[in-house]
mmCIF file of C-alpha atoms in Angstrom:
data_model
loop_
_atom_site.group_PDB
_atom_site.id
_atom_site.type_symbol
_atom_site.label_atom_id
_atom_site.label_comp_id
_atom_site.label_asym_id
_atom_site.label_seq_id
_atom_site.Cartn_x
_atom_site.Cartn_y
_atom_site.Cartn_z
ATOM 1 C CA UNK A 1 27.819 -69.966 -6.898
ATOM 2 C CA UNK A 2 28.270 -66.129 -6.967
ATOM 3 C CA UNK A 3 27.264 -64.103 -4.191
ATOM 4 C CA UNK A 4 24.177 -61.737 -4.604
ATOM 5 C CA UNK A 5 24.707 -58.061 -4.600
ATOM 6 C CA UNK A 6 23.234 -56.228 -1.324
ATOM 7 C CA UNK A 7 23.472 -52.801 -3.172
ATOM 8 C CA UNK A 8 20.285 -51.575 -4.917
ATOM 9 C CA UNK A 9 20.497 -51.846 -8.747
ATOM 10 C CA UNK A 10 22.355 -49.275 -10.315
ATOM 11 C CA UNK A 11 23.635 -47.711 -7.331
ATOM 12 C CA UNK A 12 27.524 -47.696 -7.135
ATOM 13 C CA UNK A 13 29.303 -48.610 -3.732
ATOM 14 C CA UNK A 14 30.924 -45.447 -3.982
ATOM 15 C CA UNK A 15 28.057 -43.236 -3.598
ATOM 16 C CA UNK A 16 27.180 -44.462 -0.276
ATOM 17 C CA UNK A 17 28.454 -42.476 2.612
ATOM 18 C CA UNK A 18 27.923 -42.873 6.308
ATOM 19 C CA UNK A 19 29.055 -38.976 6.466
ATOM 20 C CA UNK A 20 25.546 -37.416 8.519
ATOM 21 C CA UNK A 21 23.515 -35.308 5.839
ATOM 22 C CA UNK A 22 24.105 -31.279 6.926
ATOM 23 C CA UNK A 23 20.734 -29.748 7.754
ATOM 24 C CA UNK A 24 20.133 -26.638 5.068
ATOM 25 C CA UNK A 25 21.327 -23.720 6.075
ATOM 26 C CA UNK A 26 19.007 -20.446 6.350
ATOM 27 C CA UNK A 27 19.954 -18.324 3.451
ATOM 28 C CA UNK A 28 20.534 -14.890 4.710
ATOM 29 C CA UNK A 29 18.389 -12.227 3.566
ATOM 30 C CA UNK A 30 20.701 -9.190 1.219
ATOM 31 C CA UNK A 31 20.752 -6.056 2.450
ATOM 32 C CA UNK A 32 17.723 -4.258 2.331
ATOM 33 C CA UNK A 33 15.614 -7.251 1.586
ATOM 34 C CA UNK A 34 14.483 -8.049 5.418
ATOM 35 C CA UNK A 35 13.489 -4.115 5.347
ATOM 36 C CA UNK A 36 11.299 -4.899 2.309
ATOM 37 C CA UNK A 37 10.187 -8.609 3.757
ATOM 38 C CA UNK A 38 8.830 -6.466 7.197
ATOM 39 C CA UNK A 39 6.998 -3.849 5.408
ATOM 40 C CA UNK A 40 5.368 -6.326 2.901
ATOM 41 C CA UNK A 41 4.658 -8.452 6.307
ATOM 42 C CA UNK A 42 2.854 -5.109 7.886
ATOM 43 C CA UNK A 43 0.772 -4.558 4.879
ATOM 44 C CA UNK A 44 -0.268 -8.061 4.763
ATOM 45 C CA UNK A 45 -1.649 -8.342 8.286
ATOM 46 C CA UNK A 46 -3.129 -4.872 7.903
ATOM 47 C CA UNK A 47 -5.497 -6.834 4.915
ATOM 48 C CA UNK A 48 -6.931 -8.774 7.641
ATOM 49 C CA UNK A 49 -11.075 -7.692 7.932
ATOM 50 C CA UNK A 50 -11.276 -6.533 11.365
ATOM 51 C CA UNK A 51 -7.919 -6.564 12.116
ATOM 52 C CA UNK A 52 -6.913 -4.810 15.642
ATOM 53 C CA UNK A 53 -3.004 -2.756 16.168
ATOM 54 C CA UNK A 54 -0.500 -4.588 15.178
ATOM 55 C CA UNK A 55 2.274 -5.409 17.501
ATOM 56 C CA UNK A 56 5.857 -5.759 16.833
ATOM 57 C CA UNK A 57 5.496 -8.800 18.700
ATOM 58 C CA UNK A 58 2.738 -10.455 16.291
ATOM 59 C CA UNK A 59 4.791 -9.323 13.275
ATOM 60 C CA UNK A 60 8.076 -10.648 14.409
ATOM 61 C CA UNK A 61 6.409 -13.982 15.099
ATOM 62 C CA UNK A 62 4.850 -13.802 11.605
ATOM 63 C CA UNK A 63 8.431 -12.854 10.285
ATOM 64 C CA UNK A 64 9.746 -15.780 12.665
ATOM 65 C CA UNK A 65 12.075 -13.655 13.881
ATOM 66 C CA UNK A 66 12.663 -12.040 17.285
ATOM 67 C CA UNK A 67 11.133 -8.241 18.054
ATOM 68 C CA UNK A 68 14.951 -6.962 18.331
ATOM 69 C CA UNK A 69 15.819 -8.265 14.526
ATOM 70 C CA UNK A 70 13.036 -6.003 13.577
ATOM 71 C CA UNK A 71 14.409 -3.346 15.297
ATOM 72 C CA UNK A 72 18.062 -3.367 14.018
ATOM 73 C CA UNK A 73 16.103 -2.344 10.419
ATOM 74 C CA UNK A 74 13.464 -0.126 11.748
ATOM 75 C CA UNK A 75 14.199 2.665 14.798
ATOM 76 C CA UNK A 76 10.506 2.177 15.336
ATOM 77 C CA UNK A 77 7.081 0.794 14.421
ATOM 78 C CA UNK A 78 6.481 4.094 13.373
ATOM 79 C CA UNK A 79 9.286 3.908 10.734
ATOM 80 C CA UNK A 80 7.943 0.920 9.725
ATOM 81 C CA UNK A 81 4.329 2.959 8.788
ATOM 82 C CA UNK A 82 6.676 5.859 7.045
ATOM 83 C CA UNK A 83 7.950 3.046 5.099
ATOM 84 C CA UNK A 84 4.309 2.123 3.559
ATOM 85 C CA UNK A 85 3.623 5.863 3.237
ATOM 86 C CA UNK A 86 6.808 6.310 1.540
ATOM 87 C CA UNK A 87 5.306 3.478 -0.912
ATOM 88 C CA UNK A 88 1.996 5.117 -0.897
ATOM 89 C CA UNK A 89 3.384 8.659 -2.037
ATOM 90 C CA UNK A 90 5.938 7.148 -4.605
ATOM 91 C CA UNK A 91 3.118 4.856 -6.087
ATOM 92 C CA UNK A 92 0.270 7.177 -6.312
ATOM 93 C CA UNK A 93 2.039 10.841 -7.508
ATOM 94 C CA UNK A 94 4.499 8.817 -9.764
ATOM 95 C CA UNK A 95 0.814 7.458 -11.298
ATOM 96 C CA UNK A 96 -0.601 11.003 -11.717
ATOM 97 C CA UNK A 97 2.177 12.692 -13.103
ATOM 98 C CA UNK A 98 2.184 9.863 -15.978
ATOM 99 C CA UNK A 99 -2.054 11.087 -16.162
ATOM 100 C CA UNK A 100 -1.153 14.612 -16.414
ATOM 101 C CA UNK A 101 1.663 13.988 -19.150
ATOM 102 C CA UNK A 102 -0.927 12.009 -21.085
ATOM 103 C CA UNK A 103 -3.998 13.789 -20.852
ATOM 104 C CA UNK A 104 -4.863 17.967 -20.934
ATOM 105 C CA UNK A 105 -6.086 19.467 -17.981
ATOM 106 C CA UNK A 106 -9.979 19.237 -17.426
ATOM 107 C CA UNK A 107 -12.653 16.555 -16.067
ATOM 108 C CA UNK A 108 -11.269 13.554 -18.111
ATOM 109 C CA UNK A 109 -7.912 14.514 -16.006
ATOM 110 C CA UNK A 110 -9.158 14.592 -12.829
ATOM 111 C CA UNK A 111 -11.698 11.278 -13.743
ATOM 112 C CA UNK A 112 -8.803 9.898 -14.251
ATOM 113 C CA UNK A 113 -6.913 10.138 -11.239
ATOM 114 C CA UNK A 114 -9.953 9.834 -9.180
ATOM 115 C CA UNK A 115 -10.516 6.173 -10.777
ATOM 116 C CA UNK A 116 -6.430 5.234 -10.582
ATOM 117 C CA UNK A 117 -7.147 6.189 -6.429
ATOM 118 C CA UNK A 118 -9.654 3.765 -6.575
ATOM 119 C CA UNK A 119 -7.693 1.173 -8.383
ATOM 120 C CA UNK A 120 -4.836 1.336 -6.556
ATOM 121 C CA UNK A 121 -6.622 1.140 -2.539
ATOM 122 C CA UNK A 122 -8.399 -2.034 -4.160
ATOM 123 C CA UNK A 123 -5.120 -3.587 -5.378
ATOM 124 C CA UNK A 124 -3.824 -2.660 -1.670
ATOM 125 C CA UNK A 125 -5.904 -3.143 0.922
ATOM 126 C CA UNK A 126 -3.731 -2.869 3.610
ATOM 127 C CA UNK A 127 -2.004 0.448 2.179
ATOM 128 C CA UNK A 128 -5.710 1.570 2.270
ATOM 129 C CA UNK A 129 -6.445 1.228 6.223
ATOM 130 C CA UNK A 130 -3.102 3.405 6.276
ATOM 131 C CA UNK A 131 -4.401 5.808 3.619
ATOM 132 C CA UNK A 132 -7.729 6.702 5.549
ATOM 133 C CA UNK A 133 -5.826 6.913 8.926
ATOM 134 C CA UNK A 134 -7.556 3.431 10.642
ATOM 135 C CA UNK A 135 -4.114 1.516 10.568
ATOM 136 C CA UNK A 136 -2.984 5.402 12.568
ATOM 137 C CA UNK A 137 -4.924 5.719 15.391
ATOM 138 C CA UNK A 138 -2.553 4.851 18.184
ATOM 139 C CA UNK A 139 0.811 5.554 16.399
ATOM 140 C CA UNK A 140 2.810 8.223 16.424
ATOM 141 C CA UNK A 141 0.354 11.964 15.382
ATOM 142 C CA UNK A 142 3.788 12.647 12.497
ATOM 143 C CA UNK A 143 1.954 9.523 10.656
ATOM 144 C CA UNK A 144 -1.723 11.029 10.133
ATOM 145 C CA UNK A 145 -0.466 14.436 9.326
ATOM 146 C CA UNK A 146 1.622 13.125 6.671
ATOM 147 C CA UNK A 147 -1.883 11.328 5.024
ATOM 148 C CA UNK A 148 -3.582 14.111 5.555
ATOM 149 C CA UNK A 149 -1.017 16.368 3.639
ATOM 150 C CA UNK A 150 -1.703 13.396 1.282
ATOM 151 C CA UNK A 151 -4.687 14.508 0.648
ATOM 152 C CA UNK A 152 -3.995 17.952 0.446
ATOM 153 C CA UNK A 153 -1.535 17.824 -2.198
ATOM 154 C CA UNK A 154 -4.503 15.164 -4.241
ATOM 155 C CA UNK A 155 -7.082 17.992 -3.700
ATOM 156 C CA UNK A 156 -4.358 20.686 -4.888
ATOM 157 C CA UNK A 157 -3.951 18.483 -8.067
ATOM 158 C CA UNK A 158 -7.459 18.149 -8.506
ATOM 159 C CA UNK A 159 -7.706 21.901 -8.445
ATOM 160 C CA UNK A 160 -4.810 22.469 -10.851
ATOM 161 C CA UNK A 161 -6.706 20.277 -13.453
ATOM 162 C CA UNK A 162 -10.265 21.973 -13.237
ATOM 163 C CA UNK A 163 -9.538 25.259 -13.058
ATOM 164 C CA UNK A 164 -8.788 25.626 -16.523
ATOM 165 C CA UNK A 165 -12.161 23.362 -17.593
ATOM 166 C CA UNK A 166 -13.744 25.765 -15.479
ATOM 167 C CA UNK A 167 -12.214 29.296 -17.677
ATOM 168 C CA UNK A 168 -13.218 27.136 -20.539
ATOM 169 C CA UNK A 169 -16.755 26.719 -19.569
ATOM 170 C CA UNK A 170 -17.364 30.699 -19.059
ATOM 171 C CA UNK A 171 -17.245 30.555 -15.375
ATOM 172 C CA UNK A 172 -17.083 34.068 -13.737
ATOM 173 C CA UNK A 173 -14.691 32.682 -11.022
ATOM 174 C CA UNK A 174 -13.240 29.588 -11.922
ATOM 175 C CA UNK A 175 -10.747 29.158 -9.264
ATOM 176 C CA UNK A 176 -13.053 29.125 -6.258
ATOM 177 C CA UNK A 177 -15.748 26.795 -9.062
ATOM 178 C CA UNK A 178 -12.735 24.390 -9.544
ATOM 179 C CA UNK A 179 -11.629 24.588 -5.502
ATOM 180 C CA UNK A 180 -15.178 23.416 -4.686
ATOM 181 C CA UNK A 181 -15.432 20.859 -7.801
ATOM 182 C CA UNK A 182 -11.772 19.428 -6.443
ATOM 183 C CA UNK A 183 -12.602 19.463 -2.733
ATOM 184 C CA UNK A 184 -15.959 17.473 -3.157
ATOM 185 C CA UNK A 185 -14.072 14.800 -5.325
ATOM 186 C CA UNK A 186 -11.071 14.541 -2.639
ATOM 187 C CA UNK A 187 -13.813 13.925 0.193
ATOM 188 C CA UNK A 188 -15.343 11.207 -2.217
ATOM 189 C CA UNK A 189 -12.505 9.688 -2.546
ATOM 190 C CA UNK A 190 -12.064 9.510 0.953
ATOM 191 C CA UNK A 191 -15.848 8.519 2.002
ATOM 192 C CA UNK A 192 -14.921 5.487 -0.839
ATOM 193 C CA UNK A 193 -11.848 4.377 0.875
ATOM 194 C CA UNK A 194 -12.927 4.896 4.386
ATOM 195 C CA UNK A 195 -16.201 2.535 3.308
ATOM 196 C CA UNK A 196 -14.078 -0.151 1.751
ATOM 197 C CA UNK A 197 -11.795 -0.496 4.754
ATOM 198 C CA UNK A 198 -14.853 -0.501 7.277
ATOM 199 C CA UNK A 199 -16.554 -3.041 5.026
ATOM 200 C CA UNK A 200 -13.740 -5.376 5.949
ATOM 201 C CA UNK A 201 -13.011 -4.877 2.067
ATOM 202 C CA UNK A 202 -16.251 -5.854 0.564
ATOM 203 C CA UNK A 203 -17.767 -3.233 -0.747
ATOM 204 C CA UNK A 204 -15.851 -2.149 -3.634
ATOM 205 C CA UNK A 205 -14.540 1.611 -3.986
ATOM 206 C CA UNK A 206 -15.460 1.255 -7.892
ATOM 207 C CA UNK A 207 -18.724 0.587 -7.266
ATOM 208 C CA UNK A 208 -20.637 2.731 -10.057
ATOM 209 C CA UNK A 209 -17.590 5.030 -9.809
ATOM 210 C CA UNK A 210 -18.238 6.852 -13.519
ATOM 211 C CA UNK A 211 -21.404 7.203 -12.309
ATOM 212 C CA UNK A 212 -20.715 8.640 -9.194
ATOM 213 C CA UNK A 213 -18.070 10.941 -10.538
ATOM 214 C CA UNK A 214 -19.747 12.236 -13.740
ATOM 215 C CA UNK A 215 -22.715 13.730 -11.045
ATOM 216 C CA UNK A 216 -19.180 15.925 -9.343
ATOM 217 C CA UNK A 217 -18.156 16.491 -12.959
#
């Protein structure tokens, strides 16, 4: 009588190995990806309704990673917030400049950048708690001078694009008509994020936004 095999079916003896399994090694991140992995970590937690400072602490330990890794990519915290505003600036005046090559100066122009604001604070909610200077209050003052020269520069643009709409319409002084027309819109804007952020992101910026804007227009 033949012995039975012990092995399961199909399995050759020669797979087996008493060798212990290696546990999987961490993959290490390339360089410049932990940089990106931290500020996409920041933005996240700064999505949070009612969310208070964050630490370094509370976003190492949501990077599981100690506060001095953080550190060895970021001089500061507030390096890590020039980081998002770097993002911010790219984002939003590499938008407009595409509006402006697309569309002649006027209200459609300046419509349209006031509704891609919009957009873009709702597809980043964290980025807009940074934006309207609630993410800011206890960092570094550098951080809310650089949003507020944000803002400047929007308001300039805004200006650029009605001051001709306002020549065009037979105004007797159409830079100070299109300075008043471009400051109202840049404190709407503002009053819409601010409202959004303090909503703990439920009500929406674009809330009858045409509407709104037209009434400016």
């Amino acid at each position: 009588m033949q012995n039975e095999e012990t092995s399961a079916p199909g399995a050759p003896l020669s797979s087996v190995s008493s060798e212990p399994v290696a546990a999987p090694t961490r993959k290490r991140p390339k360089p410049g990806e932990r940089r990106v992995q931290i500020l996409q970590a920041l933005a996240a937690m700064l999505e949070q309704p009612g969310a208070e400072r964050v630490t370094t602490a509370a976003l190492a330990a949501r990077l599981e990673v100690s506060e001095a890794a953080l550190y060895r990519h970021f001089a500061s915290k507030a390096q890590m917030f020039e980081g998002l505003i770097d993002f911010i600036e790219q984002s939003v005046f590499t938008l407009i400049n595409q509006i402006i090559e697309r569309s002649a100066p006027g209200q459609e122009q300046a419509a349209r950048i006031i509704a891609m604001l919009v957009q873009f604070a709702e597809k980043n909610p964290g980025m807009t708690r940074v934006m309207v200077g609630d993410a800011l209050v206890y960092e570094n003052e550098r951080l809310q001078n650089r949003m507020n020269q944000f803002f400047d520069k929007i308001e300039a643009t805004l200006r650029q694009a009605l001051r001709g709409a306002a020549a065009a319409d037979g105004s007797a002084t159409p830079s100070v008509d299109a300075q008043v027309r471009a400051s109202a819109l840049a404190a709407f804007v503002v009053g819409r994020l601010q409202r959004f952020a303090r909503s703990g992101f439920r009500r929406q910026p674009s809330e009858h936004l045409e509407a709104a804007v037209a009434l400016m227009l």
